Amino acid sequence: MKNLFITITLAAAMTAAQAQKTITLDAPGTLHENIAESEKYNITELKITGPLNGTDVILLRDMAGTDLDNNTTEGQLARLDLSGAQMKAGGEPYYTDYNSMTDYSTADNEMSDMIFFNCQALRSVTLPETATAIGSGAFKNCSQLSEVTLPPVLEEIRSEALAGTAVTAFAFPDGVMPSEGVLKNCSQLVEVTLPAGCTEIPASAFSGTGLTAVELPQGLLKIGEDAFGGSQLASVTMPVTLREIGDGAFMMCSQLAVINLNDGLESIGSSAFSWCDALTSVTIPNSVTAIGSGAFSVCESLAEAQLPESLTEISESMFDRCGSLQKINVPEGLVRIGGYAFQNNTMLAEFTIPESVTEIGDYAFSNTALAEIVLPKGLTSIGRSAFSGCGNAQRIVLPEALTEIPDNAFTYCEAVKEVTVNEGVTAIGRMAFAQCLSMERLTLPSSLATIGQMTFAMNDNLTEVHCLGPVPATCEAGAFKTSTGDVPEGCTLYVPEGSKEAYEAASTWSSFTDIRENGGTGISLNPTPETRRETMRLDASGRRINGTRSGINIIVYDDGTVKKTTIR
């Protein structure tokens, strides 16, 4: 029994001795002479003094869990102290990237690119006191590496040097600036200190980290693309010097509830704050002149937004799928509202489109809660499905400058009862007013030449259609189709005097069983006096006239009503 005890004790002592090792080298490339093949996978702590080159790094990588070809080994080296070592150029390449066919070798006084890439066993590294640079990807994906001791002479940390590591806090030395992706995907990183003099946070520098707060230094000019994307930031205050926020800079920061943007900020990139689920309000300073597409898209809690008065364009998808948005100011100088800008803003009930707007893009207000749709006089272009699914809108006012209504423009505007298409429109696209289930009255201009497929389909409650043109517009298949037939049952078609026969002979129009001539207006003899705006004036044949002329004048108002008067 006594002999057995002595044997076990000696074995434990030998294991401990193998677990920790200190080596002094006289020449680079000689590390393998000091570590036996039988012990290399048992060493967990290693301190080296003296020169090292690529041949030595091959062995160190093997001991730290990854070989020359990036395959996993049995290495257990967790703590590596190189404070007394000197990195030297030369020796064999220590890593080969077969995707790019690149060999990586050591350089003098640098922790070279990819030097310990993907070494899964490493937990702590002390860098050589003479190292002036940490190379790109040097410790990338060392998923257990939580401690890195930097040398006092360090001048540069290159891209993705510490990406995917387990560091919890990191302070950049004075004069050493963050690089692209430097701490990307460090999910346990909760604290970072930026250096004095930092003017830019590069792309992806802190994306995917556990940061909950960060102090941005004065003097900072730019926050790069995806710089903090997917981090855990709860609030952020921009320094007064900041001029640019890059694309996706804070994208998918799901805990970000407070954004303080500075006066002097000039541009906000595409998707800069998209998918920030906790954000409830944002005020964009007047100094901002450009906001990229989707900048605040899918911010599900965003209820209020203040846009800068200098803004001339609301870009594509800027507030797309912001389901809580209810209040937003609209700059008076706005010229364009981009596609999908407010799509699926299901609580947006009020939005006054300024008279300066000339273009509204595809799906811009699709599936919003707008109570009315009043388009400015100078509007010349509406995109496909721009107002589709606006089921609460009870009024649609179209502008005089519009010449074409595109496909699905007002589909599923289920509450509107009356629509007057402005004079000047020559074509109405497919399903443009389909499924407007409450529509009872429709007025079409004399300029209209074509009506698309299913344009007014499934409007079963339509009882009056007023055509102001003496020549019937060409209708594509199913233009007025309903659940019961080709045209609404019991609907009366009003046409200009002398044009009844033409409509009776025309495809689709001939399906109306009640066609009446009355100047094409369905005119009320006793119109209700109210505050309304005249949108156009026609003669008895339905042709547009400028000003008042003697004879019959047909006046069309912006609320859809029509008045007939005789001027002597």
XYZ file of C-alpha atoms in Angstrom:
568
model
C 0.000 0.000 0.000
C 2.840 2.378 0.869
C 4.521 1.751 -2.479
C 1.211 2.383 -4.292
C 0.813 5.732 -2.501
C 4.352 6.778 -3.498
C 3.683 5.789 -7.142
C 0.443 7.819 -7.324
C 2.135 10.850 -5.741
C 5.017 10.723 -8.199
C 2.603 10.398 -11.139
C 0.648 13.451 -9.975
C 3.852 15.458 -9.618
C 4.939 14.484 -13.115
C 1.524 15.491 -14.547
C 1.723 18.870 -12.801
C 5.214 19.346 -14.128
C 3.998 18.650 -17.632
C 1.035 20.988 -17.223
C 3.290 24.004 -16.636
C 6.488 24.700 -18.522
C 8.999 27.554 -18.950
C 11.348 27.570 -21.909
C 14.235 29.831 -22.932
C 15.245 29.746 -26.583
C 18.556 30.845 -28.047
C 17.511 30.684 -31.696
C 14.221 30.854 -33.608
C 12.804 27.603 -34.972
C 14.065 25.501 -32.064
C 10.961 25.219 -29.868
C 10.404 21.600 -30.954
C 13.778 20.697 -29.453
C 12.535 21.745 -26.022
C 9.111 20.088 -26.048
C 8.869 16.336 -26.442
C 6.221 14.899 -28.737
C 4.799 12.966 -25.818
C 4.228 16.064 -23.682
C 2.995 18.676 -26.178
C -0.707 17.873 -25.679
C -0.415 17.798 -21.874
C 0.990 21.300 -21.356
C -1.687 23.782 -20.254
C 0.564 26.697 -19.260
C 3.658 27.815 -21.146
C 6.105 30.711 -20.783
C 8.669 31.366 -23.489
C 11.579 33.766 -23.643
C 13.770 34.243 -26.659
C 13.195 34.430 -30.425
C 10.253 32.725 -32.220
C 9.484 32.266 -35.917
C 6.858 30.537 -38.081
C 8.208 27.045 -37.387
C 7.740 27.617 -33.649
C 4.228 28.999 -34.166
C 3.193 25.790 -35.964
C 3.942 23.870 -32.754
C 2.256 26.469 -30.536
C -0.920 26.357 -32.638
C -0.894 22.559 -32.439
C -0.585 22.740 -28.652
C -3.427 25.316 -28.504
C -5.894 23.105 -30.336
C -5.425 23.779 -34.074
C -2.897 22.496 -36.580
C -1.327 23.944 -39.723
C -4.429 23.145 -41.801
C -6.862 24.462 -39.180
C -7.873 20.988 -38.026
C -8.678 20.397 -34.351
C -5.986 18.740 -32.243
C -5.802 17.362 -28.709
C -3.821 20.373 -27.527
C -4.726 21.860 -24.136
C -2.524 24.969 -24.001
C -4.699 27.510 -22.183
C -2.266 30.102 -20.848
C 0.567 31.421 -23.010
C 3.054 34.012 -21.749
C 5.175 35.507 -24.523
C 6.176 38.665 -22.661
C 9.863 37.760 -22.887
C 9.702 36.427 -26.432
C 10.651 38.251 -29.635
C 8.785 37.575 -32.892
C 11.121 37.088 -35.877
C 10.462 36.803 -39.589
C 11.266 33.465 -41.166
C 10.679 29.787 -40.649
C 7.813 27.818 -42.167
C 4.378 29.338 -42.871
C 2.237 28.584 -39.819
C -1.203 28.627 -41.499
C -2.580 28.201 -45.012
C -5.960 29.551 -46.100
C -6.925 27.190 -48.892
C -9.879 29.374 -49.961
C -7.585 32.229 -50.918
C -4.468 30.046 -51.283
C -2.612 32.310 -48.879
C 0.278 31.252 -46.678
C 0.826 33.159 -43.423
C 4.298 33.738 -42.002
C 5.796 35.641 -39.082
C 7.155 39.195 -39.260
C 9.579 41.019 -36.985
C 8.005 42.393 -33.807
C 4.421 41.563 -34.827
C 1.755 39.110 -33.796
C 1.184 38.445 -37.477
C -2.081 37.949 -39.340
C -4.021 34.793 -38.346
C -1.202 33.692 -36.023
C -3.470 31.968 -33.487
C -6.660 31.910 -35.558
C -9.233 29.416 -34.259
C -7.057 28.100 -31.415
C -9.887 26.882 -29.226
C -7.867 25.936 -26.132
C -6.370 29.394 -25.494
C -7.789 31.288 -22.529
C -5.046 33.807 -21.712
C -2.238 35.347 -23.782
C 0.452 37.810 -22.765
C 1.957 39.384 -25.862
C 5.688 40.053 -26.375
C 6.781 43.350 -24.864
C 8.401 44.220 -28.204
C 5.276 43.610 -30.357
C 4.146 46.763 -32.156
C 1.182 45.262 -34.033
C -1.518 42.622 -33.721
C -2.349 41.315 -37.189
C -5.662 40.773 -38.912
C -7.496 37.790 -37.460
C -4.599 37.099 -35.128
C -6.850 35.637 -32.403
C -10.084 35.424 -34.373
C -12.472 32.717 -33.189
C -10.379 31.809 -30.151
C -13.705 31.284 -28.468
C -12.331 30.754 -24.924
C -9.762 33.541 -24.977
C -10.835 35.977 -22.245
C -7.523 37.640 -21.263
C -5.110 39.452 -23.582
C -2.254 41.462 -22.067
C -1.030 44.155 -24.462
C 2.568 45.417 -24.675
C 3.411 49.074 -23.931
C 4.871 49.648 -27.423
C 1.747 48.534 -29.311
C 0.909 50.832 -32.237
C -1.722 48.963 -34.253
C -4.513 46.404 -33.909
C -5.652 45.233 -37.336
C -9.032 44.056 -38.610
C -10.825 41.265 -36.745
C -7.765 40.738 -34.550
C -9.873 39.700 -31.549
C -13.161 38.874 -33.276
C -15.120 35.999 -31.796
C -13.130 35.827 -28.552
C -14.442 35.699 -24.976
C -12.995 39.022 -23.769
C -15.349 40.849 -21.408
C -13.647 44.251 -21.303
C -11.179 45.998 -23.572
C -9.378 49.341 -23.399
C -7.617 50.662 -26.467
C -4.192 52.098 -25.608
C -3.621 55.750 -26.427
C -2.856 56.141 -30.091
C -4.176 52.695 -31.042
C -7.387 53.060 -33.036
C -10.120 50.450 -33.464
C -10.093 48.629 -36.782
C -12.745 46.971 -38.902
C -14.390 44.089 -37.034
C -11.762 44.261 -34.306
C -14.073 42.885 -31.588
C -16.854 41.605 -33.798
C -19.008 38.824 -32.328
C -17.410 39.063 -28.884
C -20.719 38.222 -27.241
C -19.314 38.505 -23.698
C -17.825 41.981 -24.222
C -19.677 44.384 -21.896
C -17.162 47.217 -21.573
C -14.970 49.039 -24.055
C -12.882 52.183 -23.707
C -12.148 54.070 -26.899
C -8.870 55.966 -27.276
C -8.470 59.727 -27.218
C -8.265 61.119 -30.725
C -10.580 58.482 -32.204
C -12.341 60.039 -35.219
C -13.963 56.945 -36.698
C -15.434 53.686 -35.498
C -14.823 51.346 -38.427
C -17.267 48.890 -39.950
C -18.409 46.024 -37.693
C -15.933 47.013 -34.978
C -18.305 46.083 -32.128
C -21.135 44.289 -33.911
C -22.562 41.259 -32.172
C -21.070 42.199 -28.798
C -22.666 42.228 -25.365
C -22.100 45.970 -24.936
C -24.951 47.626 -23.025
C -23.400 51.120 -22.971
C -20.566 52.972 -24.667
C -19.112 56.446 -24.269
C -18.400 57.912 -27.680
C -15.492 60.390 -27.552
C -15.632 64.027 -28.598
C -13.887 64.386 -31.912
C -15.633 61.343 -33.377
C -16.738 62.110 -36.950
C -18.067 58.823 -38.293
C -19.663 55.623 -37.055
C -19.092 53.000 -39.732
C -21.264 50.356 -41.307
C -22.622 47.803 -38.816
C -20.333 49.267 -36.146
C -22.620 48.281 -33.239
C -25.076 46.088 -35.139
C -26.669 43.360 -33.053
C -25.148 44.597 -29.794
C -27.038 44.962 -26.503
C -26.820 48.767 -26.242
C -29.714 50.270 -24.273
C -28.972 53.915 -25.053
C -26.510 55.956 -27.069
C -25.599 59.642 -27.095
C -23.768 60.988 -30.114
C -20.945 63.505 -29.568
C -21.444 66.991 -30.996
C -18.674 66.356 -33.527
C -20.376 63.403 -35.227
C -21.256 63.933 -38.912
C -22.086 60.501 -40.302
C -23.803 57.317 -39.128
C -23.155 54.461 -41.550
C -25.389 51.772 -42.998
C -26.673 49.355 -40.367
C -24.575 51.028 -37.670
C -27.060 50.117 -34.903
C -29.150 47.576 -36.799
C -30.816 44.883 -34.682
C -29.887 46.494 -31.363
C -33.027 45.040 -29.835
C -32.507 46.721 -26.424
C -31.817 50.210 -27.794
C -34.548 52.404 -26.307
C -32.947 55.879 -26.351
C -31.090 57.607 -29.187
C -29.740 61.126 -28.690
C -28.709 62.508 -32.076
C -26.536 65.609 -32.182
C -26.980 68.921 -33.957
C -24.388 68.882 -36.694
C -25.118 65.330 -37.782
C -25.432 65.313 -41.578
C -26.349 61.821 -42.721
C -27.892 58.600 -41.429
C -27.194 55.476 -43.477
C -29.488 52.766 -44.785
C -30.910 50.490 -42.073
C -28.892 52.427 -39.489
C -31.469 51.811 -36.737
C -33.652 49.111 -38.296
C -34.990 46.321 -36.086
C -34.430 48.359 -32.903
C -37.476 46.860 -31.190
C -37.265 48.902 -27.968
C -37.039 52.329 -29.624
C -40.185 54.387 -28.939
C -39.300 57.836 -30.328
C -36.643 59.585 -32.344
C -35.854 63.241 -33.049
C -33.662 63.827 -36.076
C -31.914 67.227 -35.978
C -32.392 69.791 -38.740
C -28.742 69.458 -39.723
C -29.476 66.036 -41.271
C -29.988 66.273 -45.025
C -29.838 62.597 -46.040
C -31.424 59.521 -44.477
C -30.854 56.158 -46.153
C -33.391 53.514 -47.078
C -34.855 51.509 -44.212
C -33.118 53.689 -41.631
C -35.834 53.050 -39.006
C -37.612 50.080 -40.577
C -39.143 47.366 -38.381
C -38.820 49.414 -35.187
C -41.952 47.825 -33.789
C -42.294 50.099 -30.727
C -41.550 53.382 -32.512
C -44.575 55.598 -31.899
C -43.259 59.073 -32.729
C -40.681 60.478 -35.150
C -39.533 64.060 -35.705
C -38.046 64.607 -39.155
C -35.727 67.509 -40.025
C -37.314 70.433 -41.857
C -34.405 70.317 -44.312
C -35.384 66.869 -45.581
C -36.517 66.710 -49.220
C -36.917 62.948 -49.524
C -38.291 60.168 -47.370
C -36.264 57.269 -48.714
C -37.385 53.736 -49.489
C -38.626 51.731 -46.492
C -37.566 54.458 -44.042
C -40.328 53.519 -41.583
C -41.436 50.233 -43.166
C -43.287 47.953 -40.730
C -43.202 50.367 -37.798
C -46.492 49.040 -36.487
C -46.733 51.479 -33.550
C -45.979 54.702 -35.445
C -48.771 57.229 -34.895
C -47.185 60.660 -34.968
C -44.730 62.071 -37.489
C -44.130 65.592 -38.736
C -43.871 66.145 -42.478
C -41.306 68.673 -43.791
C -42.890 71.325 -46.004
C -40.171 71.053 -48.648
C -40.593 67.320 -49.149
C -40.417 66.313 -52.825
C -40.410 62.521 -52.820
C -41.768 59.718 -50.652
C -39.970 56.486 -51.524
C -41.369 53.021 -51.998
C -42.442 51.112 -48.866
C -41.698 54.227 -46.780
C -44.627 53.646 -44.390
C -45.800 50.191 -45.440
C -47.660 48.268 -42.721
C -47.753 51.221 -40.318
C -51.073 49.943 -39.072
C -51.551 52.736 -36.508
C -50.650 55.655 -38.786
C -54.017 57.398 -39.217
C -52.911 60.913 -40.123
C -50.327 62.037 -42.657
C -50.627 65.294 -44.570
C -48.722 65.070 -47.826
C -47.218 68.501 -48.599
C -48.041 70.303 -51.845
C -44.351 70.094 -52.768
C -44.424 66.299 -53.215
C -44.262 65.156 -56.846
C -43.603 61.427 -56.441
C -44.872 58.639 -54.183
C -43.239 55.214 -54.590
C -44.511 51.643 -54.682
C -46.317 50.483 -51.519
C -45.412 53.767 -49.804
C -48.551 53.839 -47.604
C -49.777 50.297 -48.133
C -51.695 48.847 -45.172
C -51.735 52.017 -43.108
C -54.659 53.394 -41.073
C -54.989 56.673 -43.004
C -58.428 58.213 -42.527
C -58.227 60.051 -45.851
C -55.964 60.200 -48.865
C -55.576 63.737 -50.194
C -52.876 63.966 -52.827
C -51.158 67.294 -53.610
C -51.876 69.188 -56.827
C -48.369 68.808 -58.207
C -48.121 65.049 -57.727
C -47.252 63.429 -61.061
C -46.334 59.872 -60.098
C -47.856 57.237 -57.819
C -46.216 53.839 -57.467
C -47.835 50.426 -57.588
C -49.937 49.564 -54.527
C -49.033 52.946 -53.030
C -52.231 53.086 -50.947
C -53.427 49.490 -51.156
C -55.005 48.162 -47.998
C -55.839 51.598 -46.543
C -59.077 50.193 -45.207
C -59.954 53.211 -43.030
C -59.675 55.852 -45.751
C -63.086 57.370 -46.410
C -61.960 59.913 -48.985
C -59.581 59.833 -51.944
C -58.703 63.109 -53.670
C -56.589 62.782 -56.812
C -54.453 65.635 -58.185
C -54.887 67.440 -61.489
C -51.340 66.673 -62.651
C -51.750 62.895 -62.485
C -51.929 61.144 -65.872
C -51.813 57.479 -64.853
C -53.008 55.430 -61.891
C -50.841 52.295 -61.546
C -51.704 48.716 -60.677
C -53.248 48.110 -57.248
C -52.840 51.776 -56.270
C -55.987 51.856 -54.080
C -56.893 48.169 -53.782
C -58.738 47.261 -50.583
C -59.598 50.854 -49.660
C -62.738 49.379 -48.207
C -64.276 52.467 -46.549
C -64.245 54.916 -49.479
C -67.712 55.499 -50.915
C -67.023 57.869 -53.784
C -64.132 58.286 -56.207
C -63.622 60.949 -58.863
C -60.718 60.301 -61.192
C -59.191 63.591 -62.276
C -59.317 64.932 -65.807
C -55.995 64.218 -67.499
C -55.730 60.580 -66.430
C -55.436 58.397 -69.534
C -54.927 54.960 -67.980
C -55.931 53.159 -64.798
C -53.919 50.021 -64.016
C -54.922 46.530 -63.023
C -56.903 46.217 -59.796
C -56.239 49.881 -59.036
C -59.577 50.225 -57.193
C -60.479 46.556 -56.720
C -62.084 45.426 -53.470
C -63.203 48.943 -52.523
C -66.207 47.296 -50.959
C -68.060 50.466 -49.886
C -67.709 52.309 -53.194
C -71.087 53.524 -54.403
C -70.225 56.211 -56.925
C -67.447 56.510 -59.505
C -66.681 59.380 -61.902
C -64.284 58.787 -64.807
C -62.757 61.633 -66.877
C -63.127 62.321 -70.594
C -59.350 61.834 -70.980
C -59.489 58.176 -69.915
C -58.429 55.781 -72.680
C -57.790 52.422 -70.952
C -59.014 50.591 -67.856
C -56.904 47.614 -66.791
C -57.752 44.079 -65.844
C -59.951 43.812 -62.730
C -59.492 47.555 -62.088
C -62.832 48.020 -60.307
C -63.453 44.345 -59.547
C -65.486 43.125 -56.581
C -67.056 46.522 -55.903
C -70.501 44.986 -55.553
C -72.040 48.070 -53.924
C -71.280 50.365 -56.856
C -74.577 51.953 -57.935
C -73.444 54.862 -60.195
C -70.670 55.126 -62.757
C -70.329 58.543 -64.443
C -68.289 58.600 -67.648
C -67.445 62.099 -68.871
C -65.924 60.952 -72.163
C -68.082 60.571 -75.260
C -65.757 57.782 -76.470
C -65.804 54.705 -74.197
C -62.455 53.783 -72.639
C -61.068 50.388 -73.598
C -61.622 47.887 -70.776
C -59.475 44.839 -70.151
C -60.933 41.582 -68.839
C -62.979 41.807 -65.652
C -62.674 45.596 -65.342
C -65.921 45.814 -63.331
C -66.323 42.141 -62.421
C -68.222 41.320 -59.246
C -69.221 38.204 -57.382
C -72.403 38.034 -59.461
C -71.404 39.107 -62.960
C -69.305 41.242 -65.297
C -70.603 44.529 -63.829
C -72.224 45.470 -60.511
C -75.836 44.398 -60.377
C -78.271 47.339 -60.525
C -75.506 49.883 -61.294
C -76.490 52.815 -63.545
C -74.018 54.052 -66.137
C -74.232 57.794 -66.920
C -72.691 58.926 -70.208
C -72.495 62.196 -72.184
C -75.374 63.177 -74.413
C -75.258 61.431 -77.763
C -72.834 58.670 -76.654
C -75.216 56.018 -75.364
C -75.026 53.948 -78.518
C -71.225 53.939 -78.416
C -71.243 52.607 -74.853
C -73.902 50.023 -75.651
C -71.653 48.700 -78.429
C -68.397 48.728 -76.414
C -66.947 45.682 -74.664
C -67.657 45.588 -70.897
C -69.735 48.802 -71.049
C -72.418 46.914 -72.941
C -72.887 44.702 -69.855
C -74.476 47.637 -67.986
C -78.250 47.198 -68.355
C -79.076 50.781 -67.345
C -77.230 53.361 -69.456
C -78.439 56.951 -69.310
C -77.438 60.125 -71.094
C -77.214 63.222 -68.919
C -73.910 64.856 -69.735
C -72.018 62.164 -67.897
C -72.272 63.609 -64.434
C -75.076 62.263 -62.292
C -75.530 65.881 -61.307
C -77.248 66.987 -58.149
C -79.692 69.798 -58.851
C -79.370 71.010 -55.275
C -75.753 70.482 -54.235
C -74.960 71.065 -50.609
C -72.984 74.293 -50.114
C -69.829 73.387 -48.167
C -66.128 74.065 -48.053
C -64.887 72.273 -51.145
C -62.469 72.948 -53.964
C -63.244 72.951 -57.665
C -60.901 70.482 -59.384
C -62.080 70.839 -62.985
C -64.734 72.302 -65.254
C -66.226 70.590 -68.329
C -68.581 71.535 -71.131
C -71.746 69.608 -71.996
C -69.792 67.078 -74.096
C -67.406 66.286 -71.259
C -64.431 68.225 -72.621
C -62.330 70.180 -70.128
C -62.578 73.975 -70.279
C -60.501 76.691 -68.687
C -62.477 79.192 -66.670
C -66.144 79.986 -67.096
C -67.781 79.729 -70.515
C -71.299 80.498 -71.680
C -73.605 77.516 -71.925
C -73.603 74.407 -69.743
C -70.714 74.188 -67.236
C -70.111 70.959 -65.358
C -68.088 71.582 -62.167
C -66.312 68.715 -60.406
C -65.271 69.236 -56.756
C -62.527 67.621 -54.670
C -65.085 65.772 -52.527
C -66.352 63.916 -55.589
C -69.572 65.892 -56.044
C -70.529 67.391 -59.389
C -72.584 70.487 -60.129
C -74.258 71.472 -63.405
C -74.906 75.128 -64.118
C -75.877 77.198 -67.136
C -73.932 80.379 -67.821
C -75.682 82.944 -70.007
